[in-house]
JSON list of C-alpha atoms in Angstrom, two decimals:
[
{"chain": "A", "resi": 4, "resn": "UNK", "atom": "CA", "xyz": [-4.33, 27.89, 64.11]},
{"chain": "A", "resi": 5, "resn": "UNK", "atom": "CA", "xyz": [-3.64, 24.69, 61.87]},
{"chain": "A", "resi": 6, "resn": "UNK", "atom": "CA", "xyz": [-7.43, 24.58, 61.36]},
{"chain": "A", "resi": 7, "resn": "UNK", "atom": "CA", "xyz": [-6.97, 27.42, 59.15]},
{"chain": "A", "resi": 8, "resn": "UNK", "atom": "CA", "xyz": [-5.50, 25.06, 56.68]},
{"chain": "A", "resi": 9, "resn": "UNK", "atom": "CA", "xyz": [-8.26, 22.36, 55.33]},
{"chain": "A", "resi": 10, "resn": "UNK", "atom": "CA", "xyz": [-6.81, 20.83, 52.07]},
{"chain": "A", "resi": 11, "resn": "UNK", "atom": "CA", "xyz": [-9.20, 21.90, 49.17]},
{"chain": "A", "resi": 12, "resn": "UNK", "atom": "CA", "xyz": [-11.77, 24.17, 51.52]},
{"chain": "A", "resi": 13, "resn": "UNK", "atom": "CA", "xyz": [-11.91, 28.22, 51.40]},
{"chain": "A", "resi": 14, "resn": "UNK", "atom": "CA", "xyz": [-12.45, 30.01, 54.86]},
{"chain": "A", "resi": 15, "resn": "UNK", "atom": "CA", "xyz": [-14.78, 32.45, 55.91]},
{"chain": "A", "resi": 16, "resn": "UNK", "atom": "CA", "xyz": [-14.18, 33.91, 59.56]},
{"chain": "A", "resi": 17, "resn": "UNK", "atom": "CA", "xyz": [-17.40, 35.56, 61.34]},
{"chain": "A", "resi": 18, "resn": "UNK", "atom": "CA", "xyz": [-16.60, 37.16, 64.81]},
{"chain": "A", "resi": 19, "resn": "UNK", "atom": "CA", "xyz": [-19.63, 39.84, 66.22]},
{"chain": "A", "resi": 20, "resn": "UNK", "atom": "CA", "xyz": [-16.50, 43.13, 65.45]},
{"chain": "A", "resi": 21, "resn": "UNK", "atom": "CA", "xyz": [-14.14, 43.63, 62.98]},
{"chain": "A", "resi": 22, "resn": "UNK", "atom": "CA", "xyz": [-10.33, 42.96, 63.85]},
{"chain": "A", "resi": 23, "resn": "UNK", "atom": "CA", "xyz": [-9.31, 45.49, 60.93]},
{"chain": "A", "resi": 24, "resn": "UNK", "atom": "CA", "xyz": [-8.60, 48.35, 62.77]},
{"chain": "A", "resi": 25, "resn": "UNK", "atom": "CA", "xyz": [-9.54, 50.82, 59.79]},
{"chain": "A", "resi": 26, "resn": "UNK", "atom": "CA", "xyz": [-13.10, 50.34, 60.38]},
{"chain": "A", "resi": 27, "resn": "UNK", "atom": "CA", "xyz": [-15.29, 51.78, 62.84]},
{"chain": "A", "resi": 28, "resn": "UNK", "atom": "CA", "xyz": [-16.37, 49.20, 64.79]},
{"chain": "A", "resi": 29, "resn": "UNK", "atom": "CA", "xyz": [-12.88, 47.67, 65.64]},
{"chain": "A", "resi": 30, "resn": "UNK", "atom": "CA", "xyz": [-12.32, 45.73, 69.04]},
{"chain": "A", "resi": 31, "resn": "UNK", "atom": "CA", "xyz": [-8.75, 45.15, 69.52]},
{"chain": "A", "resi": 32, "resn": "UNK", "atom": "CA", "xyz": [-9.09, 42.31, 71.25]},
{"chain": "A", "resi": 33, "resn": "UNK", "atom": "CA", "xyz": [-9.17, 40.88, 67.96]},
{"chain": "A", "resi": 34, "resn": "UNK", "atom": "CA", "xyz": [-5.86, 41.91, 66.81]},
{"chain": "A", "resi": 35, "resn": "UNK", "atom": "CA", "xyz": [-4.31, 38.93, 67.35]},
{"chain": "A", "resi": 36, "resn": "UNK", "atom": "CA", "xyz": [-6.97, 37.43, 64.57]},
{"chain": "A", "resi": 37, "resn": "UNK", "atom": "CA", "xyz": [-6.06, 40.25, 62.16]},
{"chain": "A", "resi": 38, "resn": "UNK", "atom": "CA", "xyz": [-2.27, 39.04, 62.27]},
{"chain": "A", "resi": 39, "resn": "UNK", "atom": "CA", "xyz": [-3.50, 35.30, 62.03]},
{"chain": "A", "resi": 40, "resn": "UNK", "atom": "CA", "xyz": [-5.41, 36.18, 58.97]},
{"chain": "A", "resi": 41, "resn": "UNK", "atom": "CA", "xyz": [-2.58, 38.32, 57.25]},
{"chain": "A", "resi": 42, "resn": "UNK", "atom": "CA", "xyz": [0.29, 35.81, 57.57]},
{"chain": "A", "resi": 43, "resn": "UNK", "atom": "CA", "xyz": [-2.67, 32.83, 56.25]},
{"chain": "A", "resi": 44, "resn": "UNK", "atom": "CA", "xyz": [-3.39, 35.02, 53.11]},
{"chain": "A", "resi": 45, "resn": "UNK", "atom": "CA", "xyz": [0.44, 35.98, 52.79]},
{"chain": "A", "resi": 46, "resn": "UNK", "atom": "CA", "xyz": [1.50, 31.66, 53.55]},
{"chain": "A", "resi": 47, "resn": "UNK", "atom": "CA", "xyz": [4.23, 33.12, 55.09]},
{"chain": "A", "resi": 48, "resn": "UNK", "atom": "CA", "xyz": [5.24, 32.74, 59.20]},
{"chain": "A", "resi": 49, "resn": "UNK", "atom": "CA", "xyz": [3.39, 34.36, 62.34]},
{"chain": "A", "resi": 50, "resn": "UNK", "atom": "CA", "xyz": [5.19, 35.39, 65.57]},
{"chain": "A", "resi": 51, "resn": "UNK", "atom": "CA", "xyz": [3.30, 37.59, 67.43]},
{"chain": "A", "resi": 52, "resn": "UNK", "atom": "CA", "xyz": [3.31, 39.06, 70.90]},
{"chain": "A", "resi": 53, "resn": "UNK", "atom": "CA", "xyz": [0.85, 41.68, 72.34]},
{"chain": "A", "resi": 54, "resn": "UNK", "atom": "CA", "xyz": [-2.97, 41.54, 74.07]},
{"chain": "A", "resi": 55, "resn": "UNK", "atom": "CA", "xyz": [-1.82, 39.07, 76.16]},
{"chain": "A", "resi": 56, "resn": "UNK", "atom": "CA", "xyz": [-1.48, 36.48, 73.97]},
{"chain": "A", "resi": 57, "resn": "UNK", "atom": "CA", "xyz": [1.46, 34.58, 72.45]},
{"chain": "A", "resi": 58, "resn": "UNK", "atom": "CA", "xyz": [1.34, 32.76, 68.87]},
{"chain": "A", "resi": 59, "resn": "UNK", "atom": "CA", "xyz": [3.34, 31.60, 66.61]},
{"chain": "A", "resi": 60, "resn": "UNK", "atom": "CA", "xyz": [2.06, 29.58, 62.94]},
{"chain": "A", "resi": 61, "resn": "UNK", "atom": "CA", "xyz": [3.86, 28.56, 59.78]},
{"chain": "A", "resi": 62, "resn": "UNK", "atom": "CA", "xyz": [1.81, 29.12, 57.06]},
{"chain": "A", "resi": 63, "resn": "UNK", "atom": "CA", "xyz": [3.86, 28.34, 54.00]},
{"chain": "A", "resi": 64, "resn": "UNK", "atom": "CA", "xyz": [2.75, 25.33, 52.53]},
{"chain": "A", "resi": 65, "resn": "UNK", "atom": "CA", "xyz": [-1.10, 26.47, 53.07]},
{"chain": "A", "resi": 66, "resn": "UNK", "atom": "CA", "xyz": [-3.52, 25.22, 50.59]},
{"chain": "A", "resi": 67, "resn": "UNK", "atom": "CA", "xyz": [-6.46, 26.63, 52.21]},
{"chain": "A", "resi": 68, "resn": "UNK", "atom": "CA", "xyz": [-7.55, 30.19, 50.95]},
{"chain": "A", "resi": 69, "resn": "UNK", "atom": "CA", "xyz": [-9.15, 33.03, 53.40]},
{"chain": "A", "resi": 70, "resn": "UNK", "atom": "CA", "xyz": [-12.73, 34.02, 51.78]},
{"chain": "A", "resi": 71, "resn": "UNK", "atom": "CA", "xyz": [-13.19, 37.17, 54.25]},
{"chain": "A", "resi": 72, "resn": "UNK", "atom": "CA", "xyz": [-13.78, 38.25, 57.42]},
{"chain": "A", "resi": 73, "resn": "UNK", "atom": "CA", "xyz": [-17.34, 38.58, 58.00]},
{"chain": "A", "resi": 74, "resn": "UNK", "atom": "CA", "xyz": [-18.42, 40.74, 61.20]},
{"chain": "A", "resi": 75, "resn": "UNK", "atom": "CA", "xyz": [-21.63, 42.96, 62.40]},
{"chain": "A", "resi": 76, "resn": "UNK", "atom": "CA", "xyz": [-21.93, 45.49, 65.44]},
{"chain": "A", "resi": 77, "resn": "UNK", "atom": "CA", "xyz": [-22.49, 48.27, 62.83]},
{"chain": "A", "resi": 78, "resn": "UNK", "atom": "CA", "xyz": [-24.49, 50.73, 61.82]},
{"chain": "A", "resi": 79, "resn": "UNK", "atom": "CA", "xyz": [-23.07, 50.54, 58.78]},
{"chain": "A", "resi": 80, "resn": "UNK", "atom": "CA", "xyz": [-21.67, 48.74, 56.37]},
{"chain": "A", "resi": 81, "resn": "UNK", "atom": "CA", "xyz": [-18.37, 48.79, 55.81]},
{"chain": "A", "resi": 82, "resn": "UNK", "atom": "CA", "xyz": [-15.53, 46.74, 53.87]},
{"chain": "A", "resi": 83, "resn": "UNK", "atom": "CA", "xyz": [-11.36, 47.00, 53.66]},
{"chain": "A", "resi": 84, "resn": "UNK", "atom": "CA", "xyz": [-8.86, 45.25, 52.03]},
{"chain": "A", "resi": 85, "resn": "UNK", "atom": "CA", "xyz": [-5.75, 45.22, 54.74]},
{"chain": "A", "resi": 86, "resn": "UNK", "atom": "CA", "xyz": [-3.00, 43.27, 53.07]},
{"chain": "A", "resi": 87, "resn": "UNK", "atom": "CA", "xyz": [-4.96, 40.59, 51.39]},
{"chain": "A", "resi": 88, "resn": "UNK", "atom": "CA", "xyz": [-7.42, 40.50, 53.97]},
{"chain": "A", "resi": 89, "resn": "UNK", "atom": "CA", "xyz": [-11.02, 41.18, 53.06]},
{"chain": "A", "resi": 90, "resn": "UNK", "atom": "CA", "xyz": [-12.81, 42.84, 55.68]},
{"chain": "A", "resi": 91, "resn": "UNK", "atom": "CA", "xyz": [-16.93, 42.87, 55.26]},
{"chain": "A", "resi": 92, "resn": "UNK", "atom": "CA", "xyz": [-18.88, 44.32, 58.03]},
{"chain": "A", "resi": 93, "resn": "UNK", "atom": "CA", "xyz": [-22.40, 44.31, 57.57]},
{"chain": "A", "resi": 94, "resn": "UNK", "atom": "CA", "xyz": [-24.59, 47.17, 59.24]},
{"chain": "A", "resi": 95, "resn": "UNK", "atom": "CA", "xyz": [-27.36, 45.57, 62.58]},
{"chain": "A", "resi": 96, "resn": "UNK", "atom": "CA", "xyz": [-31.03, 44.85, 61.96]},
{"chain": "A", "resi": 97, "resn": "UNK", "atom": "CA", "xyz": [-31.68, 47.16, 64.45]},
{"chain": "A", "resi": 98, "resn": "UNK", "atom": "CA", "xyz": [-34.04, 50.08, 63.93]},
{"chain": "A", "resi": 99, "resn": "UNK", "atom": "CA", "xyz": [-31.00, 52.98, 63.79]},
{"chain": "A", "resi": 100, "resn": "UNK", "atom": "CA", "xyz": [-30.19, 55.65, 61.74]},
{"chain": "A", "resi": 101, "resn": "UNK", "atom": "CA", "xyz": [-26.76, 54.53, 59.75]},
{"chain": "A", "resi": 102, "resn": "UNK", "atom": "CA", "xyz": [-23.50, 57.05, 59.58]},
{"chain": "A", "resi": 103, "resn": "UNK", "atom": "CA", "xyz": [-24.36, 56.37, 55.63]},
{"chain": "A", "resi": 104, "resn": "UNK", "atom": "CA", "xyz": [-27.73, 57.42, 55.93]},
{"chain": "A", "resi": 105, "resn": "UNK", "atom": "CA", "xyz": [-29.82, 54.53, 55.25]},
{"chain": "A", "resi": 106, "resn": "UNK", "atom": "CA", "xyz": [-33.60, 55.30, 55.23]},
{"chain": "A", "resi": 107, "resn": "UNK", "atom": "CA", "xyz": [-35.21, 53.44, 58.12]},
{"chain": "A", "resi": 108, "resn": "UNK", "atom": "CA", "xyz": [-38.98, 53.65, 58.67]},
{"chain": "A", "resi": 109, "resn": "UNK", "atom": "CA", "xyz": [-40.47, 51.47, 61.17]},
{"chain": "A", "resi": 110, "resn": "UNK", "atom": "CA", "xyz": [-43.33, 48.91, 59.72]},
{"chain": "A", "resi": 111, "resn": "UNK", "atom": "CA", "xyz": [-41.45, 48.71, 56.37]},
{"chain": "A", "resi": 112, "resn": "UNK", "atom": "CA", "xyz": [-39.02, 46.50, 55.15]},
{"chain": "A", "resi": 113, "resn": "UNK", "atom": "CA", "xyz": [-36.65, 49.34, 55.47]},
{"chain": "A", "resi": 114, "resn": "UNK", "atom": "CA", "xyz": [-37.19, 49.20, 58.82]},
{"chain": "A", "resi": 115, "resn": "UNK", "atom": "CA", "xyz": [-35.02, 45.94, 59.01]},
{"chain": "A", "resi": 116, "resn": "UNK", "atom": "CA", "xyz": [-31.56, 44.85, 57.48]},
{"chain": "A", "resi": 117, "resn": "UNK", "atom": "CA", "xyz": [-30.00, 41.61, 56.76]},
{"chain": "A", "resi": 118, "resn": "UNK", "atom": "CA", "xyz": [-28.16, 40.09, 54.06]},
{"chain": "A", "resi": 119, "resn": "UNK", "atom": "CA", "xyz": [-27.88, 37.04, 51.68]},
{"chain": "A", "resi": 120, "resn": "UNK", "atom": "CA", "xyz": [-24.35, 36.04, 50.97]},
{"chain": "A", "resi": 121, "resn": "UNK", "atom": "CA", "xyz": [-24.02, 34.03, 47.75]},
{"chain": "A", "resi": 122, "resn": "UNK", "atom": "CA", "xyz": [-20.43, 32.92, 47.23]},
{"chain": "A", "resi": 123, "resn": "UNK", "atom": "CA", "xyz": [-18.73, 31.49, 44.56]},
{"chain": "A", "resi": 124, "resn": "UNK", "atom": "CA", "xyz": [-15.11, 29.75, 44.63]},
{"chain": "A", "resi": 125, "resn": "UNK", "atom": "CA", "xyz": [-14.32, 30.22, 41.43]},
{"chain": "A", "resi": 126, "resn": "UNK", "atom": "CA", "xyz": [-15.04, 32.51, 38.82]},
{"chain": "A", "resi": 127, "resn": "UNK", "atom": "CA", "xyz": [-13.13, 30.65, 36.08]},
{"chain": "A", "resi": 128, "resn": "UNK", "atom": "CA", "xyz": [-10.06, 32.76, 36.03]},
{"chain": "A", "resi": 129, "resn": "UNK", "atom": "CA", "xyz": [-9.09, 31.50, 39.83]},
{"chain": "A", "resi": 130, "resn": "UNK", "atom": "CA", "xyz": [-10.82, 34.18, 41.70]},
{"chain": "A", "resi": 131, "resn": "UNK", "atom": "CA", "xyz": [-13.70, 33.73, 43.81]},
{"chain": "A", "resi": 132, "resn": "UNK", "atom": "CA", "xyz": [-16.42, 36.11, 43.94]},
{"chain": "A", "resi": 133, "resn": "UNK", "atom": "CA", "xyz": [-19.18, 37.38, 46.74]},
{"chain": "A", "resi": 134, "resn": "UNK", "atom": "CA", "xyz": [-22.66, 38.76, 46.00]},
{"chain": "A", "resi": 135, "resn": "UNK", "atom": "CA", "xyz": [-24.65, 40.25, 49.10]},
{"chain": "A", "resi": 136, "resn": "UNK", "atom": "CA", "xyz": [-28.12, 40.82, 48.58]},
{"chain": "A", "resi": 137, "resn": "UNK", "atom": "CA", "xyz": [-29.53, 43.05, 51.26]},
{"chain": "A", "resi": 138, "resn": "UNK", "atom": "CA", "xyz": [-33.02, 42.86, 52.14]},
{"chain": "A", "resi": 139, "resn": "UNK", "atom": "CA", "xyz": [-34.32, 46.05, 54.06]},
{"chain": "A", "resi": 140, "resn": "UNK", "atom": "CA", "xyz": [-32.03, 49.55, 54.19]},
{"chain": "A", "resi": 141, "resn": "UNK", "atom": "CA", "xyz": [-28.92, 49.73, 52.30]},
{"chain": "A", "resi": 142, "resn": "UNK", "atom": "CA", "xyz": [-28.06, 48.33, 48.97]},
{"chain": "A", "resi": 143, "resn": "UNK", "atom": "CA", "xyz": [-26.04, 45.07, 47.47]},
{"chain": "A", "resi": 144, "resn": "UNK", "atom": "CA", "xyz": [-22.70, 44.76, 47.20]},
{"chain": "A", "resi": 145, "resn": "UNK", "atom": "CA", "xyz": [-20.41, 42.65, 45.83]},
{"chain": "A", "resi": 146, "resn": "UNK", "atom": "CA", "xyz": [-16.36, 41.80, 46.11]},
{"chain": "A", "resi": 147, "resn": "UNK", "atom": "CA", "xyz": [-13.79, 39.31, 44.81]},
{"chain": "A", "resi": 148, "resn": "UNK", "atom": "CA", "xyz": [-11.52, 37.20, 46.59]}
]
């Protein structure tokens, strides 16, 4: 857990599912992440119990800061803010139809979906910013953190 805190480096936490539990394509398996995450973005203490797993973390003199948690499995795409913890999920390449509706015909670029993630640490008034560009189905989004 102490890896979490690199002096002067932001964090960005991939994982294949979501451990927010508000979004679709939750595993909860990945609870005990969500917790991790929530007291690192709080810098406040961790004791948790549950999923067969045991942790504890201090977090209070953290100088790190938590850029999101990135995670796929989707056909969608999908984003939450539980507290402080930015959730992105980003919807599969896969050929499927999406919950949202995104046009996919086969031998087009629609047919595919992926993402470029351009991130910047600071925006000048101590927020970061992300840009997604999305090439294929679906559109770009964008979020601050």
């Amino acid at each position: 857990i102490n890896l979490l805190d690199v002096d002067g480096y932001d964090i960005l936490v991939l994982s294949h599912q979501t451990s927010d539990s508000t979004l679709r394509n939750y595993e909860s398996v990945l609870e005990p992440l969500q917790e991790v995450l929530k007291a690192f973005v709080a810098k406040g203490t961790l004791s948790y119990s549950g999923n067969g797993v045991s942790l504890s973390a201090d977090f209070s003199g953290a100088t790190s800061r938590l850029i999101c948690h990135l995670s796929g499995h989707s056909h969608d795409d999908e984003s939450h803010i539980d507290n402080g913890v930015l959730s992105i999920v980003t919807v599969c390449d896969a050929y499927y139809t999406s919950p949202s509706g995104y046009t996919r015909n086969m031998y087009t670029t629609t047919e595919q979906a992926f993402d470029i993630f351009c991130i910047t640490k600071d925006t000048g008034n101590g927020n970061g910013s992300i840009e997604i560009v999305r090439i294929g189905a679906g559109s770009d989004r964008s979020f601050t953190f």
